[in-house]
Tab-separated table of C-alpha atoms and ligand atoms in Angstrom:
chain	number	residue	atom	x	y	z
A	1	UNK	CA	1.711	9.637	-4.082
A	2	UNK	CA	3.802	7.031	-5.287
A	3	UNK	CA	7.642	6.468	-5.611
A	4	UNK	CA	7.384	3.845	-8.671
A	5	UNK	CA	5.068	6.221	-10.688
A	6	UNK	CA	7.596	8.257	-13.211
A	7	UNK	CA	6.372	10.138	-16.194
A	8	UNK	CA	7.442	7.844	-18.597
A	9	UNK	CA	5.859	5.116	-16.528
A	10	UNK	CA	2.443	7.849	-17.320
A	11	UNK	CA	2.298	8.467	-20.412
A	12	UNK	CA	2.517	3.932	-21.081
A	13	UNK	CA	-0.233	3.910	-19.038
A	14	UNK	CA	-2.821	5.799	-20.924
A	15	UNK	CA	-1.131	4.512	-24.050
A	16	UNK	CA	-1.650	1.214	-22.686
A	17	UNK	CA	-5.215	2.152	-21.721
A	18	UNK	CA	-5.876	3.973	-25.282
A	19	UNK	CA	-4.659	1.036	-27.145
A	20	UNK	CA	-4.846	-2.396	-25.696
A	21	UNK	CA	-7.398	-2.851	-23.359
A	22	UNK	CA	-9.971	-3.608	-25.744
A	23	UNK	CA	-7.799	-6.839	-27.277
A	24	UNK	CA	-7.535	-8.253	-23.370
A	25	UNK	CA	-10.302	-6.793	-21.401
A	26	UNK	CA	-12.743	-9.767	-21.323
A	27	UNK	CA	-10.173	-12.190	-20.555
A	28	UNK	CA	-8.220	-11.063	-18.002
A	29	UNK	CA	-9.001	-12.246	-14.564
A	30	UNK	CA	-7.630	-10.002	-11.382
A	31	UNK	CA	-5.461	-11.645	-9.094
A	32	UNK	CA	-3.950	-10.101	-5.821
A	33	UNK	CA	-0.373	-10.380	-4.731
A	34	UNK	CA	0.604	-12.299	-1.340
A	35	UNK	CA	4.291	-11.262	-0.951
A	36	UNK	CA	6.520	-8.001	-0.853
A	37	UNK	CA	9.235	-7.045	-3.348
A	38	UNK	CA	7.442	-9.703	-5.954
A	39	UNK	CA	9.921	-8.604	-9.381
A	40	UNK	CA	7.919	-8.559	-12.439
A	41	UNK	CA	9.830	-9.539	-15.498
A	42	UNK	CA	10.179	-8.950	-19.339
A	43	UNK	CA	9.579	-12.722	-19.724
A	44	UNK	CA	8.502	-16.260	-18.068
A	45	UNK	CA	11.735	-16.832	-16.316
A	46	UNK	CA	13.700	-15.884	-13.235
A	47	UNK	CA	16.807	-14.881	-15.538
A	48	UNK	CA	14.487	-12.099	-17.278
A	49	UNK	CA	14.956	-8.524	-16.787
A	50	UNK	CA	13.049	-7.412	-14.270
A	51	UNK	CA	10.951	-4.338	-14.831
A	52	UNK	CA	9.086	-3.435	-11.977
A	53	UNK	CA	8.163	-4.916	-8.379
A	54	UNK	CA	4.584	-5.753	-6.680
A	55	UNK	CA	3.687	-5.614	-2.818
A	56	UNK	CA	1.469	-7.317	-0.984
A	57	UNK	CA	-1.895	-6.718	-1.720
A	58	UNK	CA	-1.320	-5.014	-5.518
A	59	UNK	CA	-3.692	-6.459	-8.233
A	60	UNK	CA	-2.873	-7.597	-11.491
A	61	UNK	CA	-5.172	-8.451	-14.397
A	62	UNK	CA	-3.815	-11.762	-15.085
A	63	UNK	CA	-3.671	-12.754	-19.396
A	64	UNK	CA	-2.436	-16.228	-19.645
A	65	UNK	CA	-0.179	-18.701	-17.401
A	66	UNK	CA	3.148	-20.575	-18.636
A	67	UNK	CA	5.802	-22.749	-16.659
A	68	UNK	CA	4.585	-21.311	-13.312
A	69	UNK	CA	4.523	-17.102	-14.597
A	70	UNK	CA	1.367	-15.227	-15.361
A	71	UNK	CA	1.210	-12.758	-17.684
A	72	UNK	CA	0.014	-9.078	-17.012
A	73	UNK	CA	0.715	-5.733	-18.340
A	74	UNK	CA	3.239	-3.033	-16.353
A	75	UNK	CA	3.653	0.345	-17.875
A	76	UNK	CA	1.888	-0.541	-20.645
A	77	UNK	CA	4.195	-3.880	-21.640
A	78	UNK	CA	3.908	-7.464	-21.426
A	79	UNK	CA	5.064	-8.503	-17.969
A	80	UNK	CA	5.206	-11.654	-16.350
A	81	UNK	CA	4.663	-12.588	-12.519
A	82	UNK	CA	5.917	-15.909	-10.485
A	83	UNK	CA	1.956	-17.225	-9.964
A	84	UNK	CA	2.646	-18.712	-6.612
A	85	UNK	CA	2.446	-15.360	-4.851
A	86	UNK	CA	-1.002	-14.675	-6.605
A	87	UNK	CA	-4.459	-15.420	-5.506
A	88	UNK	CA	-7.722	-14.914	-6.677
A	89	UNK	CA	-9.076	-11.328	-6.239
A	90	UNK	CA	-12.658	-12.591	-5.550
A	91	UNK	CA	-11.162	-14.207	-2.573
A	92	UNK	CA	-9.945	-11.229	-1.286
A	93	UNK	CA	-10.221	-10.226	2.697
A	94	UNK	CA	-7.789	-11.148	4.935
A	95	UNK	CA	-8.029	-14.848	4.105
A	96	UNK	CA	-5.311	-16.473	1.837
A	97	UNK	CA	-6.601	-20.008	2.504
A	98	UNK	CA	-7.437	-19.909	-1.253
A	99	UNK	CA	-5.683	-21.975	-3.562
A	100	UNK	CA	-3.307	-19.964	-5.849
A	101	UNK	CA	-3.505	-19.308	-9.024
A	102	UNK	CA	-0.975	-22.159	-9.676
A	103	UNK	CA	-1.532	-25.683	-8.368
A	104	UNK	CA	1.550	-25.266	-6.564
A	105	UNK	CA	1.504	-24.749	-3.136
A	106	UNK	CA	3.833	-21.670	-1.535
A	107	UNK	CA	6.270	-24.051	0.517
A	108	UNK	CA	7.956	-22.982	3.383
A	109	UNK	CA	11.409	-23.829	4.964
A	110	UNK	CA	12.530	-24.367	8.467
A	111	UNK	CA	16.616	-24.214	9.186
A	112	UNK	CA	18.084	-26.857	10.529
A	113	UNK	CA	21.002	-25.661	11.846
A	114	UNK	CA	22.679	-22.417	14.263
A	115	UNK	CA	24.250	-19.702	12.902
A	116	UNK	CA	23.440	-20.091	9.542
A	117	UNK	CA	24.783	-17.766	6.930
A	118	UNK	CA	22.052	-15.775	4.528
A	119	UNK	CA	23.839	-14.682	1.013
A	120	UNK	CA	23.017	-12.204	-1.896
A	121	UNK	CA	23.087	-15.301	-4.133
A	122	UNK	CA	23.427	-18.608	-4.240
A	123	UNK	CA	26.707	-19.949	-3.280
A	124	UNK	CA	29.356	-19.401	-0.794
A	125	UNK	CA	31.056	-17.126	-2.880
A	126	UNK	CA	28.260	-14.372	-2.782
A	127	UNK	CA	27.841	-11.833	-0.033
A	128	UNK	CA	26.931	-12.563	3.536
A	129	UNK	CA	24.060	-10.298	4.719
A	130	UNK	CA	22.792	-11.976	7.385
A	131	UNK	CA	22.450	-15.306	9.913
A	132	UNK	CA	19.525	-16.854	10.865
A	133	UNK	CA	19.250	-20.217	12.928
A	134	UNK	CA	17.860	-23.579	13.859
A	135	UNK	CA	13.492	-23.137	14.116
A	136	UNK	CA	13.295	-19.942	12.088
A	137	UNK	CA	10.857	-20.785	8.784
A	138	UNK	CA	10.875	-18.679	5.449
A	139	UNK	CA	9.030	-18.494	2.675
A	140	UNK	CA	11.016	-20.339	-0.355
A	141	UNK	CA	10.845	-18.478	-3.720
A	142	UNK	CA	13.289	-20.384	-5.977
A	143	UNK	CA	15.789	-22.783	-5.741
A	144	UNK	CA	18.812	-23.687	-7.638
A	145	UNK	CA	21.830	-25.974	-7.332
A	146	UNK	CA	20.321	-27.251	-4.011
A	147	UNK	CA	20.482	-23.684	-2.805
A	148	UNK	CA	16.883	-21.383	-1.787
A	149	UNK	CA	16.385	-18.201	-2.421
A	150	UNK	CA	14.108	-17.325	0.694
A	151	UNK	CA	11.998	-13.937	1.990
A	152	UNK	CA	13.717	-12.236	4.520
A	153	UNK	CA	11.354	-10.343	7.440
A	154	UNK	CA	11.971	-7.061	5.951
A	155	UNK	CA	10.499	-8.304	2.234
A	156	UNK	CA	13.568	-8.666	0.517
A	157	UNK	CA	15.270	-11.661	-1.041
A	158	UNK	CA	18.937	-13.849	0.558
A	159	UNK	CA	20.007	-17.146	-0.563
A	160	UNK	CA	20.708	-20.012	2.322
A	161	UNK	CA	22.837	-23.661	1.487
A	162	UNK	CA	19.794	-26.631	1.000
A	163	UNK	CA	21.376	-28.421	3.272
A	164	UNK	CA	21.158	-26.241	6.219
A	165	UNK	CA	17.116	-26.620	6.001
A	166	UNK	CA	13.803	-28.263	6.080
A	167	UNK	CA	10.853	-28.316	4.027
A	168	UNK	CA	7.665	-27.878	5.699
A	169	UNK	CA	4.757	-29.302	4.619
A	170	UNK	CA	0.830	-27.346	3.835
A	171	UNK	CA	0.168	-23.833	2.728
A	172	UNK	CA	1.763	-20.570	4.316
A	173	UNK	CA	-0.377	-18.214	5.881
A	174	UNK	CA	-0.143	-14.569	5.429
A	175	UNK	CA	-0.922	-12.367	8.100
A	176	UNK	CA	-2.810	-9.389	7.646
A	177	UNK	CA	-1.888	-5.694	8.262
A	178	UNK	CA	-5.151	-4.850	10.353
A	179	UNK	CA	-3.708	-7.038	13.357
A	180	UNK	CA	-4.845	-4.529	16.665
A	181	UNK	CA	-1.928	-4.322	18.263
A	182	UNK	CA	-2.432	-3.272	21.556
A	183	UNK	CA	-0.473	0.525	22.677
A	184	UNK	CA	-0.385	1.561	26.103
A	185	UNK	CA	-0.387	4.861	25.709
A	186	UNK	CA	-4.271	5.976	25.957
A	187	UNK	CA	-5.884	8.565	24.439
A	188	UNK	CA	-7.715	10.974	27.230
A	189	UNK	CA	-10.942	9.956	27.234
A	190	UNK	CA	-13.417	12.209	26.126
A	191	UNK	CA	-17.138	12.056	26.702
A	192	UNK	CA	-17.961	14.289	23.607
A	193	UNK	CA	-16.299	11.786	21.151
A	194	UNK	CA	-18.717	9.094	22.833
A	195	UNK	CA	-21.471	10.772	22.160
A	196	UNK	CA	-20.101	10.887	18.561
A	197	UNK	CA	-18.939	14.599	18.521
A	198	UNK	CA	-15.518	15.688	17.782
A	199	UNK	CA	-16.597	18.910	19.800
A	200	UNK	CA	-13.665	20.363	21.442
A	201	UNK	CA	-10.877	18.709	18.929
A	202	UNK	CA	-8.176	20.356	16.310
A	203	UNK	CA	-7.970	18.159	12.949
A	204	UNK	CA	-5.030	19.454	10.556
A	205	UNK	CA	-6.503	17.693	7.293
A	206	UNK	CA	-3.288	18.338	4.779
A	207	UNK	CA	-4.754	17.917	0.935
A	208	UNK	CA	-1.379	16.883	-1.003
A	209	UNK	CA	0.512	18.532	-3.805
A	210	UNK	CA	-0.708	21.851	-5.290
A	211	UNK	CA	0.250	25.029	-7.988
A	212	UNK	CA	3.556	23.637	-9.441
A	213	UNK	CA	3.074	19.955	-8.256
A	214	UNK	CA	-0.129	18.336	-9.487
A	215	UNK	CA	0.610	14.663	-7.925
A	216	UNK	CA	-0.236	11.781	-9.764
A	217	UNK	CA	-1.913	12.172	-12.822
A	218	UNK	CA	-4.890	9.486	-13.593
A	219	UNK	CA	-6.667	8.485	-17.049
A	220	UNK	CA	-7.259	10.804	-18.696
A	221	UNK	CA	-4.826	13.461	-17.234
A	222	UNK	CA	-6.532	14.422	-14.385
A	223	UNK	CA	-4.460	15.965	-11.388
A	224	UNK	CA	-4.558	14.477	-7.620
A	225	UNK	CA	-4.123	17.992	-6.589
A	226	UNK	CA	-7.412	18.690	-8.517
A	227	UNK	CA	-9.536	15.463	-6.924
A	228	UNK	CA	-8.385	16.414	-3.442
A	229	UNK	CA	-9.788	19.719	-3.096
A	230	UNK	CA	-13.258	18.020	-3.911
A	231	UNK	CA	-12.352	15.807	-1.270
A	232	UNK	CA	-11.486	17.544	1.103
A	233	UNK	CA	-14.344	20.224	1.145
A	234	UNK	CA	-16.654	17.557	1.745
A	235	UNK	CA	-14.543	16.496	4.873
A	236	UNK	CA	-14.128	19.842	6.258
A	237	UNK	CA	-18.008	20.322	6.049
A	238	UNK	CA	-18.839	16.986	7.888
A	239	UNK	CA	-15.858	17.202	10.620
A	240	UNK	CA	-16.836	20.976	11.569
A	241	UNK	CA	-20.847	19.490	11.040
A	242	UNK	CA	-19.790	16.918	13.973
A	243	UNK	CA	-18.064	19.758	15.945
A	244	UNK	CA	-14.261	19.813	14.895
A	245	UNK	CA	-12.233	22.355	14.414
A	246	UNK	CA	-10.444	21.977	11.388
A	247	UNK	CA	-7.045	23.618	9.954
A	248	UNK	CA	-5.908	23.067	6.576
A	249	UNK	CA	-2.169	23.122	5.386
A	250	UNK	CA	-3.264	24.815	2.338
A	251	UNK	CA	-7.499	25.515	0.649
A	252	UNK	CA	-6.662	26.533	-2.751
A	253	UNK	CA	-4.463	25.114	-5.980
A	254	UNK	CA	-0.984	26.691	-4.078
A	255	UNK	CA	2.282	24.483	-3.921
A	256	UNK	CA	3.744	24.514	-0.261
A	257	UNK	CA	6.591	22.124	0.617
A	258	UNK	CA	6.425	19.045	3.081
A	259	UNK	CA	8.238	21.450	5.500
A	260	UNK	CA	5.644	23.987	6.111
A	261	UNK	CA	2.695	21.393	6.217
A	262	UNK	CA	4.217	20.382	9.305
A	263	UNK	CA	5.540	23.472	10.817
A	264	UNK	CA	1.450	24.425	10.248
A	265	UNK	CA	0.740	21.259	12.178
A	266	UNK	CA	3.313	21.196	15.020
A	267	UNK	CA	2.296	25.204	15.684
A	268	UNK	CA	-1.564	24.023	16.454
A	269	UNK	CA	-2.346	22.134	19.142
A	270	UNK	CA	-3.188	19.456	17.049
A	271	UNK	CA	-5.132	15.999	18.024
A	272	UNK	CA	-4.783	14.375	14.565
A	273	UNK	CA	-3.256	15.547	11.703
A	274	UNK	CA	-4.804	13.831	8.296
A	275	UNK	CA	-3.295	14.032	4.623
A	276	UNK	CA	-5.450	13.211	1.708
A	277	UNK	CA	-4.268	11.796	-1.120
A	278	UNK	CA	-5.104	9.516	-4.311
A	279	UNK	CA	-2.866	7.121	-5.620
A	280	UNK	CA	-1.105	5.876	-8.892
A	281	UNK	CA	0.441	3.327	-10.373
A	282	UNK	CA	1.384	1.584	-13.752
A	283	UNK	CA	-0.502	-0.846	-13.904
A	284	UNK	CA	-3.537	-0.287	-14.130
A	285	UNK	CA	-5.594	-2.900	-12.181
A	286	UNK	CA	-3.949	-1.744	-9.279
A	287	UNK	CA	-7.085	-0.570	-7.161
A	288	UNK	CA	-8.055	0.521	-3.569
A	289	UNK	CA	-7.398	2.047	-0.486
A	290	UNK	CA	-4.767	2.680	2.386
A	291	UNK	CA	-3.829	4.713	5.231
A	292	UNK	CA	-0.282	4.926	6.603
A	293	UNK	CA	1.205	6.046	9.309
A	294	UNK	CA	4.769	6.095	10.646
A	295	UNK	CA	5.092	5.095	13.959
A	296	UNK	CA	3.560	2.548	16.050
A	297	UNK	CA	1.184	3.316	19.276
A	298	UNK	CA	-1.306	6.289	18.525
A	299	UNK	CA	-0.190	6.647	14.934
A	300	UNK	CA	-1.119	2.881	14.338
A	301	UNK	CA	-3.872	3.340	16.083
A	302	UNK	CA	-4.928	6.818	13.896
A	303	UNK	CA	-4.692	4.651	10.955
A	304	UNK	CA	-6.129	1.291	11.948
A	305	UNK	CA	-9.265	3.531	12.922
A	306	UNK	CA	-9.594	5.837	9.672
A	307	UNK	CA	-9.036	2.629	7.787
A	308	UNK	CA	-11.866	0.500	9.282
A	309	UNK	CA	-13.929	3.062	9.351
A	310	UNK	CA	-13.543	3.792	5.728
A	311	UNK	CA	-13.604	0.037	5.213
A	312	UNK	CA	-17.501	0.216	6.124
A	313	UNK	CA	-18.520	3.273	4.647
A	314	UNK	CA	-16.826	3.389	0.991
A	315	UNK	CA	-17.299	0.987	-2.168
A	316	UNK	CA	-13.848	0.742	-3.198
A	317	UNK	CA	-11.585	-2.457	-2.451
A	318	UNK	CA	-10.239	-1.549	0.958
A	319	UNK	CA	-6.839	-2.505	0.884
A	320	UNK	CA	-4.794	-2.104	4.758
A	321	UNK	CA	-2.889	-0.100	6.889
A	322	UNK	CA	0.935	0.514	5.764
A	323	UNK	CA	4.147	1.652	7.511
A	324	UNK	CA	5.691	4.427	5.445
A	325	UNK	CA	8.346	7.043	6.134
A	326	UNK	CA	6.801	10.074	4.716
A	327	UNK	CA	8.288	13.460	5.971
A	328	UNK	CA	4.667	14.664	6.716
A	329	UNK	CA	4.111	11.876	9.109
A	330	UNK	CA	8.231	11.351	10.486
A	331	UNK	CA	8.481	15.200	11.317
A	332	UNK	CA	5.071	15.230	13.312
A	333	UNK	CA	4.525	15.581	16.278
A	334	UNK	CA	1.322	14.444	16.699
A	335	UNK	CA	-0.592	11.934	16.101
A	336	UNK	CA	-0.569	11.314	11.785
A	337	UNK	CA	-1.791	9.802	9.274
A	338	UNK	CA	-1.954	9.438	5.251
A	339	UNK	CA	-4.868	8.451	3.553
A	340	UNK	CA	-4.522	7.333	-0.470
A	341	UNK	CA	-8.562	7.515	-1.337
A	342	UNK	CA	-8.021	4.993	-4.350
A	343	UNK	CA	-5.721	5.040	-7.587
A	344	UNK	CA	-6.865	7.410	-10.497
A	345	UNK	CA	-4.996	4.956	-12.631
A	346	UNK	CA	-7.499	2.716	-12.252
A	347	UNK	CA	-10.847	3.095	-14.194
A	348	UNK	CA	-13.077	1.823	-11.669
A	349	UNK	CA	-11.360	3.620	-8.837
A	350	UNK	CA	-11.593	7.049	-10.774
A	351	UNK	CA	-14.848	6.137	-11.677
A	352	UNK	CA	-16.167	6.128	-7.941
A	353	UNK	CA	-13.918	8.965	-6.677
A	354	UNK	CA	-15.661	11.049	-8.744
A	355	UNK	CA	-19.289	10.211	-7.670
A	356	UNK	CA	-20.751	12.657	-4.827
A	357	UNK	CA	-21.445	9.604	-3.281
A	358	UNK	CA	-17.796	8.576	-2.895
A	359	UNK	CA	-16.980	11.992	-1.424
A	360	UNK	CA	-19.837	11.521	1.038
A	361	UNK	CA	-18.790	8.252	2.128
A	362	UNK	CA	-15.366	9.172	2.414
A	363	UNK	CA	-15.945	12.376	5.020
A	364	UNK	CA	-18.517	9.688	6.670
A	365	UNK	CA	-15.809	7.408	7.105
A	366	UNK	CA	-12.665	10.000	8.318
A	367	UNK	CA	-15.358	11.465	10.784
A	368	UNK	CA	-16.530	8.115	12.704
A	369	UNK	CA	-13.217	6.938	12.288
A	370	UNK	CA	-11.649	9.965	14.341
A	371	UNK	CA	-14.679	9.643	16.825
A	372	UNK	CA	-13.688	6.097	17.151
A	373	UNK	CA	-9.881	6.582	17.773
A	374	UNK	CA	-10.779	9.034	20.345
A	375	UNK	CA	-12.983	7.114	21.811
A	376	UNK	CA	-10.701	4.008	22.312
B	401	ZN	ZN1	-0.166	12.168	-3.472
């Protein structure tokens, strides 16, 4: 499930991966991404066309360095990435303290003045989208005719006069996704889920795609609709094993529409409703796995669980929890979550998804991470 992955944007990949990989493989060194909205370019420079766009905690399989860009590969061509925003993979968990794969520090700005104006571009002939004022820091991406392009809360880019701001000294910190943010609104407690059984609870598990819509499509051409069912027999066995009862939206190759999987849900009396998924992108060192969820409070919650729990019980890079506005999780009415089990695109990922030992850990992790949402 993926917005950015197009068909054209497929069939570069496995050229890419037919072709080139064996020029680059040994040299390439994986870096993760530390900022939303990160453009990727045609070439070294902020004037380049830009091609594609990176979130936090994407990987790229970084090629060589020039004036301050890295080079990687996006839909199969050569692509280049502001290195300030990358760190080294090895240094992955939630701790960016790591030096960047440039010498150059990520700065950060404070403004220095009320009511500042925030543009499209930089001068005060550009569009005004929004104000900020005196105290309030940003991260500084680029700057030019003593004007900074800075990060905006929401990810995206505005431009703001030099002169109205600050530069801060020391590296920026990024905050992780996984932060527990306390909900008020508690869960019955239930003495069966402390005892480790999900007796007495309805799980909707929702496999994705199906018949007519195959989902992503991995090395090799193999369907997400195809990987899920695998997945999600494994699940059903271990959830009903620790006392569930489970509904599925659909337990054959059938296409139904994001519509009736949650008219199936909202019908049941449902006390978490869980797609499965596996994930895609162009670029190909683009490797792990999330859970998302749409609301905060027990969605959150849902998701921070599933996610943890997989965390512990699965091989594959775990990568965080993530907002999204899916219509499977907006139109539900109970609690919901989306789970992308790792990206067929990538050759490790697909690799390990298709061990039984993957699907194992995977139903291991769903099932203690519903008994421990319940349990909260
Ligand atoms: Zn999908």
């Amino acid at each position: 499930m993926n917005k950015r992955l197009t068909t054209a944007g497929i069939s570069l990949v496995l050229l890419f991966f037919a072709f080139i990989p064996a020029v680059h493989a040994d040299s390439g060194k994986t870096y993760e991404v530390g900022a939303n909205n990160l453009n990727v370019r045609s070439s070294p420079s902020h004037s380049a066309q830009v091609i594609g766009q990176l979130d936090n905690g994407d990987r790229v399989v970084v090629f060589q360095e020039a004036f301050g860009w890295v080079q990687t590969y996006f839909g199969g061509q050569e692509a280049w990435v502001a290195s300030p925003f990358l760190y080294p993979a090895d240094a992955q968990t939630s701790n960016r303290s790591a030096a960047p794969v440039s010498s150059a520090s990520l700065e950060e700005i404070t403004v220095t003045a009320t009511e500042v104006r925030i543009r499209t571009g930089p001068g005060t002939n550009h569009e005004i989208i929004d104000h900020t004022s005196t105290g309030d820091t940003y991260s500084l991406v680029q700057t030019a005719n003593n004007w900074n392009k800075i990060v905006l809360d929401d990810g995206s880019t505005g431009w703001i006069a030099g002169g109205m701001t600050d530069y801060n000294s020391g590296n920026n910190t990024t905050e992780t996704n996984m932060d527990s943010s306390s909900s008020n609104d508690s869960q019955p407690h239930n003495t069966n889920a402390a005892n480790g059984s999900l007796s007495g609870y309805n799980i909707v598990l929702d496999p994705g795609h199906g018949g007519k819509d195959p989902g992503a499509v991995g090395i090799g051409g193999v369907f997400e609709k195809d990987i899920i069912m695998n997945t999600v027999d494994n699940v059903v066995q271990k959830l009903r094993a620790a006392g569930a009862t489970v509904i599925l939206t659909r337990d054959s190759d059938y296409f139904l529409t994001l519509e009736e999987r949650v008219r199936l849900n909202n019908a049941n009396n449902t006390h978490a409703f869980i797609s499965l998924h596996y994930n895609a992108n162009p670029i190909m060192g683009i490797n792990g796995v999330s859970t998302h969820f749409y609301a905060g409070g027990k969605d959150r919650r849902l998701a921070t669980a599933i996610q943890s729990a997989l965390g512990q019980n699965i091989s594959l890079y775990s990568r965080s929890i993530i907002q999204s506005d899916y219509h499977v999780l907006r139109e539900n009415s109970d609690p919901s979550v989306l789970v992308e089990l790792g990206f067929i695109t990538n050759p490790g990922d697909l690799a390990t998804t298709r061990t039984n030992a993957y699907q194992n850990n995977v139903a291991d992790g769903i099932v203690q991470g519903l008994v421990n949402y319940f349990n909260e």
